[in-house]
mmCIF file of C-alpha atoms and ligand atoms in Angstrom:
data_model
loop_
_atom_site.group_PDB
_atom_site.id
_atom_site.type_symbol
_atom_site.label_atom_id
_atom_site.label_comp_id
_atom_site.label_asym_id
_atom_site.label_seq_id
_atom_site.Cartn_x
_atom_site.Cartn_y
_atom_site.Cartn_z
ATOM 1 C CA MET L 353 -0.062 -0.233 -0.035
ATOM 2 C CA LEU L 354 1.188 3.387 -0.751
ATOM 3 C CA GLN L 355 0.518 5.989 1.291
ATOM 4 C CA VAL L 356 0.057 10.412 0.234
ATOM 5 C CA TYR L 357 0.136 12.744 2.695
ATOM 6 C CA LEU L 358 -1.060 15.797 1.118
ATOM 7 C CA VAL L 359 -0.450 19.635 2.919
ATOM 8 C CA ARG L 360 -1.405 22.755 1.756
ATOM 9 C CA HIS L 361 0.893 25.969 2.164
ATOM 10 C CA GLY L 362 1.027 27.792 5.371
ATOM 11 C CA GLU L 363 -0.661 30.990 5.639
ATOM 12 C CA THR L 364 0.180 33.570 3.134
ATOM 13 C CA GLN L 365 0.288 37.417 3.322
ATOM 14 C CA TRP L 366 -2.846 37.576 -0.173
ATOM 15 C CA ASN L 367 -4.362 34.855 2.116
ATOM 16 C CA ALA L 368 -4.842 37.362 5.239
ATOM 17 C CA GLU L 369 -5.735 40.402 2.656
ATOM 18 C CA ARG L 370 -8.824 37.458 1.622
ATOM 19 C CA ARG L 371 -6.933 38.229 -2.085
ATOM 20 C CA ILE L 372 -7.163 35.752 -4.808
ATOM 21 C CA GLN L 373 -4.052 33.896 -5.337
ATOM 22 C CA GLY L 374 -4.496 31.534 -8.016
ATOM 23 C CA GLN L 375 -1.574 30.964 -9.660
ATOM 24 C CA SER L 376 -0.089 34.255 -8.254
ATOM 25 C CA ASP L 377 2.250 34.321 -5.125
ATOM 26 C CA SER L 378 2.486 36.453 -2.195
ATOM 27 C CA PRO L 379 4.486 35.027 0.964
ATOM 28 C CA LEU L 380 3.664 33.156 3.818
ATOM 29 C CA THR L 381 3.083 35.702 7.076
ATOM 30 C CA ALA L 382 5.103 34.873 10.060
ATOM 31 C CA LYS L 383 1.751 32.774 11.448
ATOM 32 C CA GLY L 384 2.565 30.513 7.742
ATOM 33 C CA GLU L 385 5.496 29.896 8.232
ATOM 34 C CA GLN L 386 5.228 29.210 12.056
ATOM 35 C CA GLN L 387 2.341 27.045 10.483
ATOM 36 C CA ALA L 388 5.220 25.058 8.262
ATOM 37 C CA TRP L 389 7.352 24.017 11.065
ATOM 38 C CA GLN L 390 4.494 22.729 12.749
ATOM 39 C CA VAL L 391 3.055 20.675 10.191
ATOM 40 C CA GLY L 392 7.014 19.887 9.575
ATOM 41 C CA GLU L 393 7.199 18.359 13.003
ATOM 42 C CA ARG L 394 4.480 16.022 12.633
ATOM 43 C CA ALA L 395 6.121 14.722 8.727
ATOM 44 C CA LYS L 396 9.056 14.183 10.848
ATOM 45 C CA THR L 397 7.188 11.312 12.877
ATOM 46 C CA LEU L 398 5.479 9.712 9.443
ATOM 47 C CA GLY L 399 8.480 8.875 7.568
ATOM 48 C CA ILE L 400 8.267 10.207 4.595
ATOM 49 C CA THR L 401 10.450 9.685 1.942
ATOM 50 C CA HIS L 402 9.862 12.552 -0.627
ATOM 51 C CA VAL L 403 8.405 15.903 -0.362
ATOM 52 C CA ILE L 404 6.889 17.501 -3.531
ATOM 53 C CA ALA L 405 5.618 20.530 -4.314
ATOM 54 C CA SER L 406 4.012 23.422 -6.476
ATOM 55 C CA ASP L 407 6.529 25.511 -7.965
ATOM 56 C CA LEU L 408 4.942 28.484 -6.547
ATOM 57 C CA GLY L 409 6.486 30.425 -3.824
ATOM 58 C CA ARG L 410 4.289 29.865 -0.841
ATOM 59 C CA THR L 411 4.321 26.198 -1.688
ATOM 60 C CA ARG L 412 8.307 25.361 -1.951
ATOM 61 C CA ARG L 413 9.143 27.560 1.341
ATOM 62 C CA THR L 414 6.433 25.296 3.323
ATOM 63 C CA ALA L 415 8.049 22.445 1.416
ATOM 64 C CA GLU L 416 11.232 23.707 2.141
ATOM 65 C CA ILE L 417 10.724 23.835 6.167
ATOM 66 C CA ILE L 418 9.255 19.990 6.094
ATOM 67 C CA ALA L 419 11.935 18.544 3.959
ATOM 68 C CA GLN L 420 14.386 20.108 6.142
ATOM 69 C CA ALA L 421 12.526 18.550 9.648
ATOM 70 C CA CYS L 422 12.255 15.297 7.364
ATOM 71 C CA GLY L 423 15.604 15.050 6.315
ATOM 72 C CA CYS L 424 14.184 15.163 2.402
ATOM 73 C CA ASP L 425 14.924 17.222 -0.409
ATOM 74 C CA VAL L 426 12.050 18.990 -2.360
ATOM 75 C CA THR L 427 11.385 17.971 -6.139
ATOM 76 C CA VAL L 428 8.658 20.509 -7.598
ATOM 77 C CA ASP L 429 5.964 19.782 -9.989
ATOM 78 C CA ALA L 430 4.190 22.565 -12.147
ATOM 79 C CA ARG L 431 0.830 20.427 -12.475
ATOM 80 C CA LEU L 432 0.454 20.762 -7.962
ATOM 81 C CA ARG L 433 -0.069 24.455 -9.106
ATOM 82 C CA GLU L 434 -3.381 26.331 -7.527
ATOM 83 C CA LEU L 435 -6.295 27.311 -9.989
ATOM 84 C CA ASP L 436 -5.611 29.119 -12.208
ATOM 85 C CA MET L 437 -7.929 32.060 -11.701
ATOM 86 C CA GLY L 438 -7.666 33.864 -14.693
ATOM 87 C CA VAL L 439 -7.812 38.017 -14.606
ATOM 88 C CA LEU L 440 -9.314 37.706 -11.122
ATOM 89 C CA GLU L 441 -5.760 37.210 -10.262
ATOM 90 C CA LYS L 442 -4.270 39.593 -7.067
ATOM 91 C CA ARG L 443 -7.929 41.422 -6.594
ATOM 92 C CA HIS L 444 -9.540 41.348 -3.306
ATOM 93 C CA ILE L 445 -12.546 39.370 -2.808
ATOM 94 C CA ASP L 446 -14.506 42.252 -2.205
ATOM 95 C CA SER L 447 -13.559 43.939 -5.054
ATOM 96 C CA LEU L 448 -15.579 41.454 -7.334
ATOM 97 C CA THR L 449 -18.249 43.543 -9.498
ATOM 98 C CA GLU L 450 -21.416 41.434 -9.238
ATOM 99 C CA ALA L 451 -20.541 39.853 -12.591
ATOM 100 C CA GLU L 452 -16.707 38.478 -11.279
ATOM 101 C CA GLU L 453 -18.213 37.351 -8.123
ATOM 102 C CA ALA L 454 -20.813 34.869 -10.562
ATOM 103 C CA TRP L 455 -17.777 33.949 -12.628
ATOM 104 C CA ARG L 456 -15.851 33.121 -9.331
ATOM 105 C CA GLN L 457 -18.759 31.217 -7.692
ATOM 106 C CA THR L 458 -19.079 28.969 -10.838
ATOM 107 C CA LEU L 459 -15.425 27.279 -9.629
ATOM 108 C CA VAL L 460 -17.949 26.084 -6.322
ATOM 109 C CA ASN L 461 -21.580 25.730 -6.761
ATOM 110 C CA GLY L 462 -21.122 22.845 -9.266
ATOM 111 C CA THR L 463 -21.157 24.663 -12.821
ATOM 112 C CA GLU L 464 -19.884 21.964 -14.874
ATOM 113 C CA GLU L 465 -17.996 24.219 -17.693
ATOM 114 C CA GLY L 466 -17.146 27.348 -14.800
ATOM 115 C CA ARG L 467 -14.652 29.367 -15.224
ATOM 116 C CA ILE L 468 -13.049 32.860 -14.561
ATOM 117 C CA PRO L 469 -12.245 34.378 -17.884
ATOM 118 C CA ASP L 470 -8.551 33.578 -18.933
ATOM 119 C CA GLY L 471 -9.119 30.910 -16.138
ATOM 120 C CA GLU L 472 -8.694 26.983 -15.399
ATOM 121 C CA SER L 473 -11.846 24.816 -15.321
ATOM 122 C CA MET L 474 -12.313 22.602 -12.308
ATOM 123 C CA LEU L 475 -12.234 19.492 -14.561
ATOM 124 C CA GLU L 476 -8.504 20.969 -16.013
ATOM 125 C CA LEU L 477 -7.548 21.369 -12.789
ATOM 126 C CA SER L 478 -8.418 17.908 -11.850
ATOM 127 C CA GLU L 479 -6.902 16.016 -15.040
ATOM 128 C CA ARG L 480 -3.487 17.608 -13.855
ATOM 129 C CA MET L 481 -3.781 17.068 -9.792
ATOM 130 C CA HIS L 482 -4.629 13.600 -10.515
ATOM 131 C CA ALA L 483 -1.594 13.202 -13.243
ATOM 132 C CA ALA L 484 0.885 14.793 -10.329
ATOM 133 C CA LEU L 485 -0.672 11.406 -8.080
ATOM 134 C CA ALA L 486 0.093 8.953 -10.579
ATOM 135 C CA ALA L 487 3.677 10.105 -10.804
ATOM 136 C CA CYS L 488 4.090 8.641 -7.213
ATOM 137 C CA LEU L 489 3.059 5.163 -8.028
ATOM 138 C CA ALA L 490 6.622 5.278 -9.766
ATOM 139 C CA LEU L 491 8.306 6.181 -7.026
ATOM 140 C CA PRO L 492 10.644 3.449 -5.532
ATOM 141 C CA GLN L 493 8.887 0.491 -3.227
ATOM 142 C CA GLY L 494 8.376 1.634 0.638
ATOM 143 C CA SER L 495 8.412 5.504 -0.837
ATOM 144 C CA ARG L 496 6.541 7.926 1.693
ATOM 145 C CA PRO L 497 6.135 11.426 -0.047
ATOM 146 C CA LEU L 498 4.137 13.891 0.832
ATOM 147 C CA LEU L 499 2.746 16.715 -1.649
ATOM 148 C CA VAL L 500 3.045 20.332 -0.949
ATOM 149 C CA SER L 501 -0.475 21.974 -2.498
ATOM 150 C CA HIS L 502 -3.058 24.414 -2.555
ATOM 151 C CA GLY L 503 -6.556 24.909 -1.049
ATOM 152 C CA MET L 504 -8.929 24.522 -4.456
ATOM 153 C CA ALA L 505 -6.132 21.695 -5.858
ATOM 154 C CA LEU L 506 -5.903 19.516 -2.832
ATOM 155 C CA GLY L 507 -10.150 19.869 -2.301
ATOM 156 C CA CYS L 508 -10.512 18.752 -5.655
ATOM 157 C CA LEU L 509 -8.133 16.115 -5.681
ATOM 158 C CA VAL L 510 -9.660 14.450 -2.615
ATOM 159 C CA SER L 511 -13.143 15.186 -3.582
ATOM 160 C CA THR L 512 -12.577 13.077 -6.983
ATOM 161 C CA ILE L 513 -10.727 10.198 -5.198
ATOM 162 C CA LEU L 514 -14.397 9.939 -3.397
ATOM 163 C CA GLY L 515 -16.263 9.743 -6.908
ATOM 164 C CA LEU L 516 -17.674 13.610 -6.606
ATOM 165 C CA PRO L 517 -17.295 15.248 -10.311
ATOM 166 C CA ALA L 518 -14.506 17.635 -10.191
ATOM 167 C CA TRP L 519 -16.630 20.373 -10.633
ATOM 168 C CA ALA L 520 -18.847 19.360 -7.699
ATOM 169 C CA GLU L 521 -20.044 21.993 -4.740
ATOM 170 C CA ARG L 522 -16.904 22.754 -2.754
ATOM 171 C CA ARG L 523 -17.782 20.858 0.776
ATOM 172 C CA LEU L 524 -14.436 20.307 1.829
ATOM 173 C CA ARG L 525 -12.549 22.955 3.817
ATOM 174 C CA LEU L 526 -8.545 22.515 3.739
ATOM 175 C CA ARG L 527 -7.257 25.495 5.804
ATOM 176 C CA ASN L 528 -3.219 26.634 5.695
ATOM 177 C CA CYS L 529 -0.818 23.727 6.715
ATOM 178 C CA SER L 530 -3.666 21.188 7.100
ATOM 179 C CA LEU L 531 -2.766 17.581 6.668
ATOM 180 C CA SER L 532 -4.599 14.935 4.993
ATOM 181 C CA ARG L 533 -3.542 11.256 3.431
ATOM 182 C CA ILE L 534 -4.655 9.390 0.647
ATOM 183 C CA ASP L 535 -3.612 5.591 0.404
ATOM 184 C CA TYR L 536 -3.572 3.532 -3.203
ATOM 185 C CA GLN L 537 -4.601 -0.239 -1.591
ATOM 186 C CA GLN L 538 -6.899 -3.190 -2.827
ATOM 187 C CA SER L 539 -8.833 -3.652 0.732
ATOM 188 C CA PRO L 540 -11.834 -5.889 0.911
ATOM 189 C CA TRP L 541 -14.520 -3.352 1.870
ATOM 190 C CA LEU L 542 -13.141 -0.371 0.394
ATOM 191 C CA ALA L 543 -13.188 -0.107 -3.676
ATOM 192 C CA SER L 544 -9.658 -0.599 -5.481
ATOM 193 C CA GLY L 545 -7.065 2.257 -5.786
ATOM 194 C CA TRP L 546 -6.692 5.613 -4.296
ATOM 195 C CA ILE L 547 -9.196 6.184 -1.053
ATOM 196 C CA VAL L 548 -9.203 8.921 1.648
ATOM 197 C CA GLU L 549 -7.429 8.157 4.839
ATOM 198 C CA MET L 550 -7.821 11.514 6.318
ATOM 199 C CA ALA L 551 -8.733 15.118 5.312
ATOM 200 C CA GLY L 552 -8.239 18.662 6.889
ATOM 201 C CA ASP L 553 -6.250 17.464 10.071
ATOM 202 C CA ILE L 554 -4.912 20.556 11.659
ATOM 203 C CA SER L 555 -4.314 19.382 14.955
ATOM 204 C CA HIS L 556 -0.997 19.582 15.053
ATOM 205 C CA LEU L 557 -1.845 23.344 14.755
ATOM 206 C CA ASP L 558 -1.724 25.753 18.159
ATOM 207 C CA ALA L 559 -3.849 28.474 16.016
ATOM 208 C CA PRO L 560 -5.306 27.726 12.720
ATOM 209 C CA ALA L 561 -4.906 30.598 10.889
ATOM 210 C CA LEU L 562 -8.596 32.282 8.984
ATOM 211 C CA ASP L 563 -7.490 31.782 6.206
ATOM 212 C CA GLU L 564 -9.529 33.124 2.946
ATOM 213 C CA LEU L 565 -11.419 30.091 2.031
ATOM 214 C CA GLN L 566 -13.668 29.992 5.175
ATOM 215 C CA ARG L 567 -13.892 33.614 5.267
HETATM 216 O O1 LIG S 1597 -6.549 32.583 -3.286
HETATM 217 C C1 LIG S 1597 -6.710 31.332 -3.991
HETATM 218 O O2 LIG S 1597 -6.273 31.211 -5.012
HETATM 219 C C2 LIG S 1597 -7.516 30.401 -3.235
HETATM 220 O O3 LIG S 1597 -8.614 30.622 -2.760
HETATM 221 C C3 LIG S 1597 -6.213 29.672 -2.319
HETATM 222 O O4 LIG S 1597 -5.303 29.224 -2.501
HETATM 223 P P1 LIG S 1597 -4.156 28.817 -1.821
HETATM 224 O O5 LIG S 1597 -4.073 27.614 -1.387
HETATM 225 O O6 LIG S 1597 -2.987 28.686 -2.721
HETATM 226 O O7 LIG S 1597 -3.652 29.828 -0.688
#
């Protein structure tokens, strides 16, 4: 059985400001750095062999901290990036016009072809996240990878493993530096392949940030 751990990066400046990031970037806040150290301390107990991160700055910084705790190197994979939010990237979520908010809502309300102009659809996001996950199956026997990615990206990955369509209404909250685990397994009482063992655990954090996904 292959266990794969999933971590959303630490709180960033734009998370705290409720500014849409997508594939744009902002640095971790002091809180975000603290969260990364705390999830790193927990990861140290999990036997992690590989740390693989989205190539954006916030995920690479989080991965560096986790990898240092686990004694691993960091590998980057751009397929783990956050959903491309197109023309709304960098915008404060409260600054959107009614039409712009309607575009954003299509990403969370179950609209199959939903997307922000110049951005990605949830189906396109799902396809690249599953490709990045499938690459873990080619790691040497006994590997235990930890992937560092983003809120929408990881939420879409976990929800689709549970059998929901990529564009399903979003009902899984993955806070900054939350830890999830998915297993590739053949158990008699579970579907073969990927299953969700744990999702969104923040018990290792002393004071979880009120990141922008839950306000
Ligand atoms: O702002 C965004 O793009 C999302 O709401 C969250 O993205 P993040 O998980 O990369 O902060």
